[in-house]
Amino acid sequence: MYNINWIDLSIASSLVCISIFISFMMKLGLAKKTLIAAIRTIVQLSAIGFILKYIFSTDHPLWVVIIILIMTMIAGLSAAARSQYTYRGQKIDSLISVWITAWIVAIIGLYIVLHIHPWYSPQYIIPIIGMILGNSLNAVSLTFHRITQLLAQDKPQIEMLLAMGATPWEAFRQCAKQAVTAGMLPSINNMSVVGIVSLPGMMTGQILAGGDPEQAVRYQIVILFLMCAAASMGSILAVVLVYRRFFTPQAIFKSDKLILQKD
């Protein structure tokens, strides 16, 4: 496989200027965000590259556990930071939604499907759980954004249903369905076009590294299914936790908990 040098990397990095130019021309207001995102990409990936190089060389389970915990914490908290509306305890709910579902799916995938040995193999655990966490983050983030938006938007309708004798879940169910759908759709759409429109990163990486294309395809299928399961479970858990926060057994809708976040 060809080794990318700093000149190659600089040429690729300069292509980001196209996005910045388009933002200026169309007055999108995204030039600064694009530049910051590009810088963060370089810094964050360079840093994780050095860290992974050290972890792979030491091959110690403690470092693997530490980095997975850090990744999970960042993913969980990041999922809560993207909602238009928030509420007290959302970060905890977000962390629980991402952490529990991603780890359950990762354990099944790593130790039941892929039979990873030893259990702390960093070259398998870190990239695979990273992909699962990233997908869970997006799903949970979309779910929280949608569910809190719907609770604020449909407040009169929810309160009317409760006043007419509906149970809390009956009043909440339609919002829950729309929010879970929003969280799951990106994963479903991704699986619908994979191999036709795009070749996923893990499969492409294995092929570029000289791996067997058939095995690369099988690995990618496993990863896509794991990510879809984690996204679905994360979205459902997020909705359940929101339901418990906003509705009481006495059929009271605590809409006052919603807080509109400032841009």
PDB file of N, CA and C in Angstrom, residues 77 80 89-97 144 241 245:
ATOM      1  N   LEU A  77     -21.703  12.410  25.468  1.00  0.00           N
ATOM      2  CA  LEU A  77     -21.927  13.829  25.757  1.00  0.00           C
ATOM      3  C   LEU A  77     -22.134  14.633  24.481  1.00  0.00           C
ATOM      4  N   ALA A  80     -25.740  14.760  23.100  1.00  0.00           N
ATOM      5  CA  ALA A  80     -26.694  15.641  23.782  1.00  0.00           C
ATOM      6  C   ALA A  80     -26.501  17.106  23.416  1.00  0.00           C
ATOM      7  N   GLY A  89     -30.661  16.853  32.758  1.00  0.00           N
ATOM      8  CA  GLY A  89     -30.470  15.407  32.760  1.00  0.00           C
ATOM      9  C   GLY A  89     -30.303  14.815  31.376  1.00  0.00           C
ATOM     10  N   GLN A  90     -30.354  15.661  30.335  1.00  0.00           N
ATOM     11  CA  GLN A  90     -30.247  15.134  28.973  1.00  0.00           C
ATOM     12  C   GLN A  90     -28.868  14.514  28.720  1.00  0.00           C
ATOM     13  N   LYS A  91     -27.827  15.121  29.255  1.00  0.00           N
ATOM     14  CA  LYS A  91     -26.480  14.578  29.037  1.00  0.00           C
ATOM     15  C   LYS A  91     -26.343  13.186  29.637  1.00  0.00           C
ATOM     16  N   ILE A  92     -26.952  12.986  30.805  1.00  0.00           N
ATOM     17  CA  ILE A  92     -26.914  11.659  31.430  1.00  0.00           C
ATOM     18  C   ILE A  92     -27.689  10.657  30.582  1.00  0.00           C
ATOM     19  N   ASP A  93     -28.876  11.057  30.125  1.00  0.00           N
ATOM     20  CA  ASP A  93     -29.688  10.171  29.276  1.00  0.00           C
ATOM     21  C   ASP A  93     -28.971   9.843  27.973  1.00  0.00           C
ATOM     22  N   SER A  94     -28.310  10.839  27.413  1.00  0.00           N
ATOM     23  CA  SER A  94     -27.571  10.633  26.174  1.00  0.00           C
ATOM     24  C   SER A  94     -26.411   9.662  26.375  1.00  0.00           C
ATOM     25  N   LEU A  95     -25.683   9.845  27.455  1.00  0.00           N
ATOM     26  CA  LEU A  95     -24.548   8.968  27.756  1.00  0.00           C
ATOM     27  C   LEU A  95     -25.010   7.526  27.963  1.00  0.00           C
ATOM     28  N   ILE A  96     -26.117   7.362  28.683  1.00  0.00           N
ATOM     29  CA  ILE A  96     -26.654   6.018  28.925  1.00  0.00           C
ATOM     30  C   ILE A  96     -27.092   5.376  27.609  1.00  0.00           C
ATOM     31  N   SER A  97     -27.770   6.151  26.762  1.00  0.00           N
ATOM     32  CA  SER A  97     -28.286   5.626  25.489  1.00  0.00           C
ATOM     33  C   SER A  97     -27.153   5.143  24.587  1.00  0.00           C
ATOM     34  N   PHE A 144     -32.800  12.661  19.957  1.00  0.00           N
ATOM     35  CA  PHE A 144     -33.016  13.690  20.973  1.00  0.00           C
ATOM     36  C   PHE A 144     -33.474  15.002  20.338  1.00  0.00           C
ATOM     37  N   LEU A 241     -36.082   7.041  27.887  1.00  0.00           N
ATOM     38  CA  LEU A 241     -35.565   7.895  28.959  1.00  0.00           C
ATOM     39  C   LEU A 241     -36.225   9.270  28.947  1.00  0.00           C
ATOM     40  N   ARG A 245     -38.717  11.087  31.842  1.00  0.00           N
ATOM     41  CA  ARG A 245     -38.424  12.422  32.363  1.00  0.00           C
ATOM     42  C   ARG A 245     -39.641  13.340  32.309  1.00  0.00           C
TER      43      ARG A 245
END
